[in-house]
Amino acid sequence: MKNYITLILCACFISAFSAKPKHQYVKIKTDLGECIIQLYNETPQHRDNFLKLTEKGTYNGTLFHRVIKDFMIQGGDPDSKIAVKGALLGEGTVGYTVPAEFRDSLFHKKGVLAAARDDNPEKASSGSQFYLVQGKKFTDEQLDALEKNRLKFKLPESQRAIYKTLGGTPHLDKSYTVYGEIVKGIELVDKIAVMETDGNNRPITDVKMTITVLKRREAKKLEKEFAKQAKALKKASLTA
């Protein structure tokens, strides 16, 4: 009987240890700090492509080459690895695009990861270039005008609430694919967004990046931390 119980306990331990994290995560590291991004499962083509390029080291040494305060910071141009000071960037490519993956539940709140693209009619994403949203906060009146004059559709109330409190870039919704969000280190976006730039919105001081995929154990530890925080917040709200 004791041996049977021991076997059951071992099986449970192995099962818990081997369970996959719910999401996959990447870490972007720069001289100004680092952030951790959760990649969305709802956008599998973009998720898998970003992971593939990260594991190949494609992003290592590239720059955040386009920075606009209260809007976004853009990177991932492979040509930026060898760019001289002041060179115009943003046309680099890995030779393919990724089909758009628009999801109504994924929108341009502050801190999201989204795919850059050119003006192709299919709105297919660049194979490598991406941006992190800083954005700004909006009023109801501003969102009403945006819906009427630019978006031509109504934003859900839950998303409006976030655009009014956290902020973002709602005019990009359903035009550019959102496929992840910063879950740690969102301060990095604010630091880079206020840097001095030239006439092409390229930072005067280069901001190089290194991107790595979090290992399974790191990802599981992160998700356990998030679950603990969520539980604490729920408990606090019930006792408030």
XYZ file of C-alpha atoms in Angstrom:
240
model
C 0.000 0.000 0.000
C 2.817 2.394 0.893
C 4.523 1.684 -2.417
C 1.256 2.378 -4.246
C 0.835 5.757 -2.519
C 4.448 6.622 -3.245
C 3.918 5.866 -6.935
C 0.797 8.069 -7.023
C 2.647 10.945 -5.380
C 5.572 10.583 -7.787
C 3.217 10.551 -10.768
C 1.497 13.728 -9.532
C 4.851 15.413 -8.989
C 6.108 14.488 -12.453
C 2.850 15.622 -14.048
C 2.984 19.010 -12.306
C 6.653 19.474 -13.134
C 6.242 18.590 -16.802
C 3.078 20.650 -17.406
C 3.539 23.322 -20.012
C 3.079 27.023 -19.210
C -0.147 28.514 -20.563
C 1.788 30.997 -22.688
C 5.240 31.589 -24.106
C 7.321 34.573 -23.118
C 10.270 36.547 -24.468
C 12.608 38.994 -22.787
C 13.810 42.159 -24.511
C 17.007 43.498 -22.975
C 18.590 46.899 -23.677
C 21.056 49.240 -21.979
C 18.026 51.127 -20.618
C 16.475 48.079 -18.997
C 14.439 45.065 -19.954
C 10.876 43.843 -20.264
C 9.097 40.511 -20.497
C 6.419 39.951 -23.128
C 3.677 37.344 -23.133
C 2.893 36.141 -26.663
C -0.797 35.578 -27.372
C -2.019 32.098 -28.247
C -4.869 33.726 -30.194
C -2.366 34.816 -32.869
C -0.400 31.597 -33.465
C 1.269 32.575 -36.745
C 2.721 35.772 -35.303
C 3.631 34.036 -32.039
C 5.470 31.204 -33.758
C 7.237 33.522 -36.188
C 8.484 35.761 -33.368
C 9.716 32.732 -31.437
C 11.472 31.360 -34.530
C 13.312 34.616 -35.210
C 14.204 35.019 -31.542
C 15.661 31.521 -31.309
C 17.694 32.161 -34.486
C 19.121 35.345 -32.939
C 17.685 37.517 -35.722
C 16.803 40.346 -33.342
C 20.056 40.430 -31.403
C 21.921 43.626 -32.188
C 19.005 45.310 -33.959
C 17.825 48.762 -32.905
C 14.685 50.488 -31.798
C 14.968 52.606 -34.916
C 11.687 54.570 -34.862
C 10.513 56.248 -31.669
C 7.546 58.609 -31.307
C 6.522 59.866 -27.867
C 2.905 59.138 -26.873
C 2.693 56.680 -29.776
C 5.109 53.722 -29.978
C 8.682 52.431 -30.241
C 9.515 50.307 -33.297
C 12.283 47.792 -33.914
C 13.152 44.553 -35.633
C 14.645 45.888 -38.878
C 17.484 43.439 -39.706
C 19.320 46.220 -41.564
C 19.667 48.173 -38.315
C 22.381 45.797 -37.092
C 24.917 47.417 -39.392
C 23.388 50.871 -39.797
C 25.635 53.916 -39.595
C 24.646 56.920 -37.499
C 21.747 58.844 -38.992
C 20.886 56.281 -41.673
C 17.193 55.957 -42.530
C 15.839 52.616 -41.346
C 12.567 50.725 -41.597
C 12.799 49.104 -45.030
C 14.641 45.971 -43.914
C 12.977 42.602 -44.351
C 13.480 38.898 -43.709
C 11.957 38.136 -47.103
C 8.371 37.287 -46.209
C 5.221 38.604 -44.541
C 2.833 37.095 -42.000
C -0.930 37.041 -42.720
C -2.968 39.426 -40.565
C -4.514 37.896 -37.440
C -7.051 40.442 -36.201
C -8.957 39.497 -33.058
C -11.704 41.663 -31.540
C -10.418 40.932 -28.037
C -6.870 42.114 -28.839
C -6.432 45.858 -29.067
C -3.813 48.603 -28.878
C -3.661 49.296 -25.152
C -0.410 50.594 -23.684
C 2.282 47.902 -23.542
C 1.100 45.631 -26.338
C 3.360 44.092 -28.957
C 2.117 44.547 -32.520
C 3.395 43.949 -36.035
C 4.558 46.741 -38.305
C 3.638 46.558 -41.986
C 3.626 48.464 -45.258
C 0.490 49.585 -47.113
C -0.322 46.200 -48.669
C -4.088 45.684 -49.172
C -4.167 42.423 -47.184
C -2.640 44.221 -44.173
C -0.098 41.420 -43.903
C 2.565 41.993 -41.268
C 6.277 42.512 -41.693
C 8.136 39.270 -41.136
C 10.291 40.832 -38.413
C 9.467 44.448 -37.596
C 7.333 45.135 -34.544
C 6.367 47.942 -32.190
C 5.539 48.362 -28.519
C 2.723 50.792 -27.763
C 3.122 53.731 -25.406
C 0.114 55.725 -26.577
C -1.835 58.207 -24.467
C -5.052 58.447 -22.458
C -8.276 59.426 -24.212
C -11.497 61.110 -23.135
C -14.953 59.869 -24.071
C -15.290 62.766 -26.493
C -12.016 61.890 -28.226
C -13.008 58.226 -28.517
C -16.441 59.177 -29.889
C -14.807 61.314 -32.581
C -12.328 58.566 -33.400
C -15.097 55.999 -33.807
C -17.046 58.282 -36.117
C -14.276 59.747 -38.250
C -11.618 57.060 -38.460
C -12.504 53.659 -37.069
C -16.040 53.429 -38.456
C -16.928 50.955 -35.695
C -17.770 51.073 -31.994
C -15.197 50.197 -29.375
C -16.430 47.844 -26.621
C -17.017 49.603 -23.302
C -14.355 47.459 -21.636
C -11.764 48.648 -24.157
C -12.884 52.277 -23.903
C -12.339 52.083 -20.146
C -8.743 50.935 -20.673
C -8.051 53.629 -23.289
C -9.296 56.215 -20.772
C -7.219 54.931 -17.844
C -4.143 53.060 -19.095
C -4.068 54.593 -22.583
C -3.030 53.300 -25.976
C -3.429 53.907 -29.706
C -7.025 52.969 -30.602
C -6.798 54.321 -34.156
C -4.639 51.279 -35.044
C -7.220 48.703 -33.989
C -8.172 46.155 -36.671
C -5.482 47.554 -38.974
C -2.319 46.144 -37.381
C -2.009 42.736 -35.709
C -1.598 42.784 -31.933
C 0.090 39.582 -30.757
C 1.487 40.064 -27.266
C 1.805 42.361 -24.282
C 4.397 43.429 -21.744
C 3.785 41.718 -18.410
C 6.907 43.054 -16.670
C 9.024 46.130 -17.249
C 6.627 48.418 -19.117
C 8.781 51.299 -17.856
C 11.235 50.451 -20.638
C 8.783 51.751 -23.246
C 8.452 55.079 -21.428
C 12.241 55.450 -21.159
C 12.826 54.857 -24.856
C 9.810 56.896 -25.996
C 11.210 60.149 -24.566
C 14.659 59.831 -26.156
C 15.934 62.583 -28.424
C 15.432 61.638 -32.066
C 16.449 62.919 -35.498
C 14.195 63.965 -38.367
C 13.409 60.320 -39.139
C 12.346 59.582 -35.537
C 15.476 57.530 -35.004
C 17.050 57.952 -31.540
C 20.253 59.993 -31.595
C 21.751 57.398 -29.244
C 21.348 53.863 -30.571
C 19.212 51.513 -28.487
C 20.291 47.956 -29.277
C 18.299 44.964 -28.157
C 18.789 41.319 -27.324
C 15.726 39.081 -27.286
C 15.592 35.645 -25.672
C 12.841 33.083 -25.122
C 12.066 32.317 -21.486
C 12.704 28.698 -20.603
C 9.807 26.527 -19.461
C 10.820 26.707 -15.807
C 11.081 30.518 -15.948
C 7.694 30.786 -17.654
C 6.002 28.530 -15.111
C 7.509 30.518 -12.249
C 6.239 33.731 -13.832
C 2.718 32.377 -14.255
C 2.705 31.143 -10.674
C 3.656 34.655 -9.581
C 0.825 36.141 -11.659
C -1.685 33.688 -10.193
C -0.594 34.626 -6.679
C -0.980 38.336 -7.458
C -4.431 37.795 -8.973
C -5.529 35.851 -5.900
C -4.302 38.629 -3.610
C -6.122 41.298 -5.654
C -9.345 39.287 -5.575
C -9.092 38.847 -1.821
C -8.424 42.567 -1.369
C -11.451 43.499 -3.497
C -13.726 41.202 -1.472
C -12.630 42.719 1.829
C -12.671 46.342 0.650
